[in-house]
């Protein structure tokens, strides 16, 4: 039996999404063509915009379809900074955080090498960025604030609504990386006028990989990364991926209709796992916010004392068919290093080395949680016995 607990990395397609994508394969005409054969492909494109807009609480014309979060983040930040391309980069100031996704940080580091003045704020020990710290760092030349809505490693939920109000008051562009939030929590962009751009990715909420989007506020003018036929209002040229868009539309529709029930399900699973581990006398620390209002229920980052996380994860995978993560899947192909997110939170090397991320899906069951808890207990017991620490309380 394969048990999947890495839904922050990617999620399985729902049955309805699979069906929509298979059905869309029959409609091969180019959506941009003027003849009747293109009518249904064009409707697929339009419906994807509508369903994503409904999910975000905005209008379809504010949605630009992209290949996913990384492209959306690049389109947003590079477009905003390109407004100042004729300026001395040393005169431009940007505020972000030390716990952002690499698709944000690498862009900012790129411009920092050109002279951009970059301030990266560190979170609290619970992974939360203090909005007062953001306000205190604003300078007369601050042009952009970029912050993720929910951290992919810890599930810490940032107060992006307050930051949006602050950015609106100060007249500063505000980009939200909402890849881990869209389809999981209610987002109402029509009530957040301070948000300039917001990125999302379909495969994080049971849609297909390679398709996502960017919300762009009415008053924002972006510069395309890709030039060509002028699709997506000229911001993302290239023939539309109607198969992916068909799946994205259904995934957005399902997520929107099930937001509350899914969150309640995640909360039930989370509580069950932590209670079960405690009953089994497994010693752990939760890395994230202790305030449920600022903690995504589906993300559980745990540090186990005197345990190497890679050893635990390997044994869980090989012996129990359990898939979970040591951190962000987007960094796993790089040279091994400790999580910069957990380092920024002030965790010790021992705590980081013993940390695993368990991320739940809407199809995860209570029985699977019980199997996971029992397997963790069994393998930690084994690893401690190998290290000669079996008699210690853990």
Coordinates of C-alpha atoms in Angstrom, one line a residue:
X1 CA 0.0 0.0 0.0
X2 CA 1.3 3.4 -1.0
X3 CA 0.4 6.2 1.5
X4 CA 1.0 9.8 0.3
X5 CA 1.6 12.6 2.8
X6 CA 3.4 15.1 0.5
X7 CA 0.4 17.2 -0.8
X8 CA 2.3 20.5 -0.4
X9 CA 4.6 19.2 -3.2
X10 CA 1.8 18.2 -5.5
X11 CA -1.7 16.7 -5.3
X12 CA -3.4 13.8 -7.2
X13 CA -5.9 14.7 -9.9
X14 CA -9.5 14.3 -8.8
X15 CA -11.7 12.0 -10.8
X16 CA -13.7 14.9 -12.2
X17 CA -10.5 16.7 -13.3
X18 CA -9.3 13.5 -15.1
X19 CA -12.6 13.2 -16.9
X20 CA -12.6 16.9 -17.9
X21 CA -9.1 16.6 -19.3
X22 CA -9.9 13.4 -21.2
X23 CA -13.0 15.0 -22.7
X24 CA -11.0 18.0 -23.7
X25 CA -8.7 15.9 -25.8
X26 CA -11.5 15.5 -28.4
X27 CA -11.5 19.3 -29.1
X28 CA -8.3 19.9 -30.9
X29 CA -9.0 23.2 -32.7
X30 CA -7.0 26.3 -31.8
X31 CA -9.1 28.5 -29.4
X32 CA -7.9 31.6 -31.2
X33 CA -9.2 30.5 -34.6
X34 CA -12.5 32.1 -36.0
X35 CA -14.3 29.0 -37.2
X36 CA -17.1 27.0 -35.4
X37 CA -14.7 24.1 -34.6
X38 CA -12.9 26.5 -32.2
X39 CA -16.0 27.4 -30.2
X40 CA -15.7 24.7 -27.5
X41 CA -11.9 25.1 -27.0
X42 CA -12.6 28.8 -26.6
X43 CA -15.3 28.1 -24.1
X44 CA -12.8 25.9 -22.2
X45 CA -10.4 28.8 -22.0
X46 CA -13.1 31.2 -20.8
X47 CA -14.5 28.8 -18.2
X48 CA -11.0 28.4 -16.7
X49 CA -10.7 32.1 -16.3
X50 CA -14.2 32.3 -14.7
X51 CA -13.7 29.4 -12.3
X52 CA -10.3 30.7 -11.1
X53 CA -11.7 34.2 -10.7
X54 CA -14.6 32.8 -8.6
X55 CA -12.1 30.9 -6.4
X56 CA -10.2 34.1 -5.8
X57 CA -13.1 36.5 -5.4
X58 CA -12.3 38.6 -8.5
X59 CA -13.3 39.0 -12.1
X60 CA -12.2 36.7 -15.1
X61 CA -10.4 39.6 -16.8
X62 CA -8.1 39.9 -13.8
X63 CA -6.8 36.3 -14.4
X64 CA -3.8 35.6 -16.6
X65 CA -3.2 31.9 -17.2
X66 CA 0.4 30.7 -16.9
X67 CA 2.3 27.4 -16.5
X68 CA 2.2 27.7 -12.7
X69 CA 3.6 29.4 -9.6
X70 CA 7.2 29.9 -10.8
X71 CA 6.2 31.6 -14.0
X72 CA 3.5 33.7 -12.3
X73 CA 6.0 34.9 -9.7
X74 CA 8.5 35.8 -12.4
X75 CA 5.9 37.6 -14.5
X76 CA 4.7 39.6 -11.5
X77 CA 8.0 40.7 -10.0
X78 CA 10.0 41.2 -13.1
X79 CA 7.1 43.2 -14.6
X80 CA 6.9 45.5 -11.6
X81 CA 10.6 46.0 -11.3
X82 CA 10.9 46.6 -15.1
X83 CA 9.0 49.9 -14.5
X84 CA 12.2 51.1 -12.9
X85 CA 14.6 49.7 -15.5
X86 CA 15.8 53.2 -16.4
X87 CA 16.5 54.1 -12.8
X88 CA 19.6 53.5 -10.8
X89 CA 18.9 50.1 -9.1
X90 CA 20.5 51.5 -6.0
X91 CA 17.5 53.9 -5.7
X92 CA 15.0 51.0 -5.7
X93 CA 14.1 49.3 -2.4
X94 CA 12.1 46.0 -2.1
X95 CA 10.9 44.3 1.1
X96 CA 10.4 40.5 1.2
X97 CA 11.0 37.7 3.7
X98 CA 13.8 35.2 4.3
X99 CA 11.2 32.3 4.1
X100 CA 10.0 32.8 0.6
X101 CA 9.9 30.2 -2.1
X102 CA 13.0 30.0 -4.3
X103 CA 11.0 31.4 -7.3
X104 CA 10.7 34.6 -5.3
X105 CA 14.1 34.8 -3.7
X106 CA 16.1 33.9 -6.8
X107 CA 14.5 36.8 -8.7
X108 CA 15.2 39.2 -5.9
X109 CA 18.8 38.0 -5.6
X110 CA 19.2 38.5 -9.4
X111 CA 18.2 42.2 -9.1
X112 CA 20.1 42.7 -5.9
X113 CA 23.3 41.9 -7.9
X114 CA 22.3 44.8 -10.2
X115 CA 22.2 47.0 -7.2
X116 CA 18.6 46.7 -6.0
X117 CA 18.3 47.5 -2.2
X118 CA 16.7 44.3 -0.7
X119 CA 15.4 43.9 2.8
X120 CA 14.5 40.3 3.8
X121 CA 12.6 40.1 7.1
X122 CA 13.0 37.1 9.4
X123 CA 10.0 35.4 11.0
X124 CA 9.3 34.6 14.6
X125 CA 10.1 31.3 16.1
X126 CA 6.7 30.2 14.9
X127 CA 7.3 31.2 11.3
X128 CA 5.2 34.4 11.4
X129 CA 6.3 37.7 9.9
X130 CA 5.4 40.7 12.1
X131 CA 3.6 43.3 10.0
X132 CA 5.0 46.0 12.2
X133 CA 8.5 44.9 11.0
X134 CA 7.4 45.4 7.4
X135 CA 6.0 48.9 8.2
X136 CA 9.2 49.8 10.1
X137 CA 11.4 48.9 7.0
X138 CA 9.4 50.9 4.5
X139 CA 11.5 53.7 3.0
X140 CA 10.6 56.6 0.6
X141 CA 12.0 54.5 -2.2
X142 CA 10.3 51.2 -1.4
X143 CA 8.5 50.1 -4.6
X144 CA 7.5 46.5 -3.9
X145 CA 6.6 44.2 -1.0
X146 CA 6.5 40.5 -1.8
X147 CA 5.3 37.9 0.7
X148 CA 3.9 34.4 0.6
X149 CA 0.4 33.8 2.0
X150 CA 1.2 30.4 3.5
X151 CA 4.7 28.9 4.0
X152 CA 5.2 25.6 2.1
X153 CA 7.4 24.0 4.7
X154 CA 5.7 25.0 8.0
X155 CA 2.2 26.0 7.0
X156 CA 2.5 29.3 8.8
X157 CA -0.2 31.7 7.5
X158 CA 0.9 35.3 7.1
X159 CA -1.3 38.3 7.7
X160 CA -1.3 39.2 4.1
X161 CA -4.6 41.2 4.5
X162 CA -2.9 43.6 6.9
X163 CA 0.1 43.9 4.6
X164 CA -2.3 44.6 1.6
X165 CA -3.9 47.5 3.6
X166 CA -0.5 48.8 4.5
X167 CA 0.7 48.7 0.8
X168 CA -2.5 50.4 -0.3
X169 CA -2.0 53.2 2.2
X170 CA 1.6 53.7 1.2
X171 CA 1.1 53.3 -2.6
X172 CA 3.5 50.3 -2.8
X173 CA 3.1 47.4 -5.2
X174 CA 2.2 44.2 -3.3
X175 CA 2.7 40.7 -4.7
X176 CA 1.4 37.6 -2.9
X177 CA 2.8 34.1 -3.6
X178 CA -0.4 32.2 -2.8
X179 CA 0.5 28.9 -4.3
X180 CA 0.0 27.1 -1.0
X181 CA -3.2 29.0 -0.2
X182 CA -5.3 29.1 -3.3
X183 CA -7.8 26.2 -3.2
X184 CA -7.2 25.7 0.5
X185 CA -8.5 28.9 2.2
X186 CA -11.0 31.5 1.3
X187 CA -9.4 34.4 -0.6
X188 CA -11.5 37.5 -1.5
X189 CA -9.4 39.8 -3.6
X190 CA -12.4 42.1 -4.2
X191 CA -12.0 43.0 -0.6
X192 CA -8.2 43.5 -0.8
X193 CA -7.5 46.5 -3.0
X194 CA -3.9 46.6 -1.9
X195 CA -3.0 43.4 -3.7
X196 CA -1.3 44.1 -7.0
X197 CA -0.6 40.5 -8.1
X198 CA -1.2 37.0 -6.7
X199 CA 0.2 33.7 -8.0
X200 CA -1.4 30.3 -7.9
X201 CA -0.8 26.8 -9.3
X202 CA -3.3 24.2 -10.3
X203 CA -1.4 21.1 -9.1
X204 CA -1.6 22.3 -5.5
X205 CA -5.3 21.8 -5.4
X206 CA -5.9 18.6 -7.4
X207 CA -5.5 20.1 -10.8
X208 CA -2.9 19.2 -13.5
X209 CA 0.7 20.2 -13.4
X210 CA 2.0 22.9 -15.8
X211 CA -1.0 25.1 -15.4
X212 CA -1.8 28.0 -13.0
X213 CA -2.2 31.7 -13.1
X214 CA -1.7 35.2 -11.9
X215 CA -4.2 37.7 -10.6
X216 CA -3.5 41.1 -11.9
X217 CA -5.3 44.1 -10.4
X218 CA -7.0 46.6 -12.7
X219 CA -4.5 49.3 -12.2
X220 CA -1.4 47.2 -12.8
X221 CA 0.3 47.1 -16.2
X222 CA 2.6 44.1 -16.7
X223 CA 5.4 43.4 -19.2
X224 CA 5.2 40.0 -20.8
X225 CA 7.9 37.4 -20.4
X226 CA 6.9 35.7 -23.6
X227 CA 6.1 37.7 -26.8
X228 CA 4.2 36.2 -29.7
X229 CA 0.6 35.9 -30.7
X230 CA -0.8 38.0 -27.9
X231 CA -2.9 35.4 -26.0
X232 CA -3.9 36.2 -22.4
X233 CA -4.3 39.9 -23.2
X234 CA -0.8 40.0 -24.6
X235 CA 0.8 38.9 -21.3
X236 CA 1.3 35.2 -22.0
X237 CA 1.6 34.4 -25.7
X238 CA 1.3 30.8 -27.0
X239 CA -1.5 28.5 -28.0
X240 CA -3.6 27.8 -25.0
X241 CA -3.3 24.4 -23.2
X242 CA -7.0 23.5 -23.4
X243 CA -6.5 20.1 -21.8
X244 CA -4.8 21.6 -18.8
X245 CA -7.3 24.5 -18.6
X246 CA -10.2 22.0 -18.6
X247 CA -8.7 20.3 -15.6
X248 CA -7.8 23.6 -13.9
X249 CA -11.4 24.8 -14.2
X250 CA -12.8 21.7 -12.5
X251 CA -10.2 21.7 -9.8
X252 CA -11.0 25.4 -9.0
X253 CA -14.7 24.7 -9.0
X254 CA -14.4 21.7 -6.7
X255 CA -12.0 23.5 -4.3
X256 CA -14.3 26.5 -4.2
X257 CA -17.4 24.4 -3.3
X258 CA -15.5 22.3 -0.7
X259 CA -13.3 24.9 1.0
X260 CA -15.0 24.6 4.4
X261 CA -15.5 20.8 4.5
X262 CA -12.0 20.2 3.3
X263 CA -10.5 22.4 6.0
X264 CA -12.5 20.7 8.7
X265 CA -11.2 17.4 7.3
X266 CA -7.6 18.6 7.5
X267 CA -8.1 19.8 11.0
X268 CA -9.6 16.5 12.1
X269 CA -6.6 14.6 10.5
X270 CA -4.1 16.9 12.1
X271 CA -5.5 16.6 15.6
X272 CA -5.7 12.8 15.2
X273 CA -2.0 12.5 14.2
X274 CA -0.7 14.7 17.0
X275 CA -2.9 12.9 19.6
X276 CA -1.9 9.5 18.3
X277 CA 1.8 10.3 18.4
X278 CA 1.4 11.6 22.0
X279 CA -0.4 8.4 23.0
X280 CA 2.4 6.4 21.6
X281 CA 4.9 8.5 23.7
X282 CA 6.7 9.8 20.6
X283 CA 8.5 13.0 21.5
X284 CA 8.1 15.7 18.9
X285 CA 8.1 19.5 18.5
X286 CA 5.7 21.2 16.1
X287 CA 7.4 23.7 13.8
X288 CA 4.8 26.4 13.0
X289 CA 2.3 28.6 14.6
X290 CA 0.6 27.6 17.8
X291 CA -2.3 29.8 16.9
X292 CA -4.8 27.9 14.7
X293 CA -5.7 31.1 13.0
X294 CA -2.2 31.4 11.6
X295 CA -1.5 27.7 11.0
X296 CA -2.5 25.7 7.9
X297 CA -4.2 22.5 9.3
X298 CA -3.0 20.4 6.4
X299 CA 0.8 21.1 7.0
X300 CA 2.5 19.4 9.9
X301 CA 6.2 20.0 10.3
X302 CA 7.6 17.9 13.2
X303 CA 11.1 17.7 14.7
X304 CA 11.9 14.4 16.4
X305 CA 14.7 14.4 19.1
X306 CA 17.8 12.3 18.4
X307 CA 16.5 11.3 15.0
X308 CA 17.9 12.0 11.5
X309 CA 14.9 12.9 9.3
X310 CA 16.4 11.4 6.2
X311 CA 16.8 8.1 7.9
X312 CA 13.3 8.1 9.2
X313 CA 11.8 9.2 5.9
X314 CA 13.8 6.5 4.0
X315 CA 12.6 3.7 6.4
X316 CA 9.0 4.9 6.2
X317 CA 9.2 4.9 2.4
X318 CA 11.0 1.6 1.9
X319 CA 9.3 -0.4 4.7
X320 CA 5.8 1.1 4.8
X321 CA 5.2 2.7 1.4
X322 CA 4.9 6.1 3.1
X323 CA 5.8 9.2 1.2
X324 CA 6.6 12.4 3.1
X325 CA 9.0 15.3 2.8
X326 CA 12.1 16.7 4.6
X327 CA 11.1 20.1 3.3
X328 CA 10.4 21.8 0.1
X329 CA 10.2 19.5 -3.0
X330 CA 11.5 22.5 -5.0
X331 CA 14.9 22.2 -3.3
X332 CA 15.3 18.5 -3.1
X333 CA 17.3 18.2 -6.4
X334 CA 19.9 20.7 -5.2
X335 CA 23.0 20.1 -3.0
X336 CA 21.9 18.9 0.4
X337 CA 21.5 21.6 2.9
X338 CA 19.5 22.5 5.9
X339 CA 16.1 24.2 5.5
X340 CA 16.6 27.9 5.3
X341 CA 13.0 28.4 6.5
X342 CA 13.6 26.5 9.7
X343 CA 17.0 28.2 10.1
X344 CA 15.3 31.6 9.8
X345 CA 12.9 30.6 12.6
X346 CA 15.9 30.0 14.9
X347 CA 15.7 26.2 15.1
X348 CA 18.9 24.4 16.2
X349 CA 20.7 22.2 13.7
X350 CA 19.5 19.2 15.7
X351 CA 15.9 20.3 15.4
X352 CA 16.3 20.9 11.7
X353 CA 18.1 17.6 11.0
X354 CA 15.2 15.8 12.8
X355 CA 12.4 17.6 10.9
X356 CA 9.9 16.1 8.5
X357 CA 7.0 17.7 6.7
X358 CA 3.7 15.8 6.6
X359 CA 1.1 17.5 4.2
X360 CA -2.4 16.2 4.1
X361 CA -4.8 15.9 1.1
X362 CA -8.6 16.0 0.9
X363 CA -8.6 12.2 0.3
X364 CA -6.3 11.4 3.2
X365 CA -8.2 9.1 5.7
X366 CA -8.2 8.6 9.5
X367 CA -7.0 5.0 8.9
X368 CA -4.0 6.3 6.9
X369 CA -3.2 8.7 9.7
X370 CA -3.2 5.9 12.2
X371 CA -1.0 3.8 10.0
X372 CA 1.4 6.7 9.7
X373 CA 1.5 7.4 13.4
X374 CA 2.2 3.7 14.2
X375 CA 4.9 3.5 11.5
X376 CA 6.6 6.6 12.9
X377 CA 6.6 5.2 16.4
X378 CA 8.0 1.8 15.2
X379 CA 10.8 3.4 13.1
X380 CA 11.8 5.9 15.7
X381 CA 12.1 3.1 18.2
X382 CA 14.3 1.2 15.8
X383 CA 16.5 4.2 15.0
X384 CA 16.9 5.0 18.7
X385 CA 17.9 1.4 19.4
X386 CA 20.5 1.5 16.7
X387 CA 22.0 4.7 18.2
X388 CA 22.0 3.3 21.7
X389 CA 19.3 5.8 22.9
X390 CA 16.4 3.3 23.2
X391 CA 16.2 3.7 26.9
X392 CA 15.9 7.5 26.7
X393 CA 12.5 9.1 26.7
X394 CA 11.7 10.3 23.2

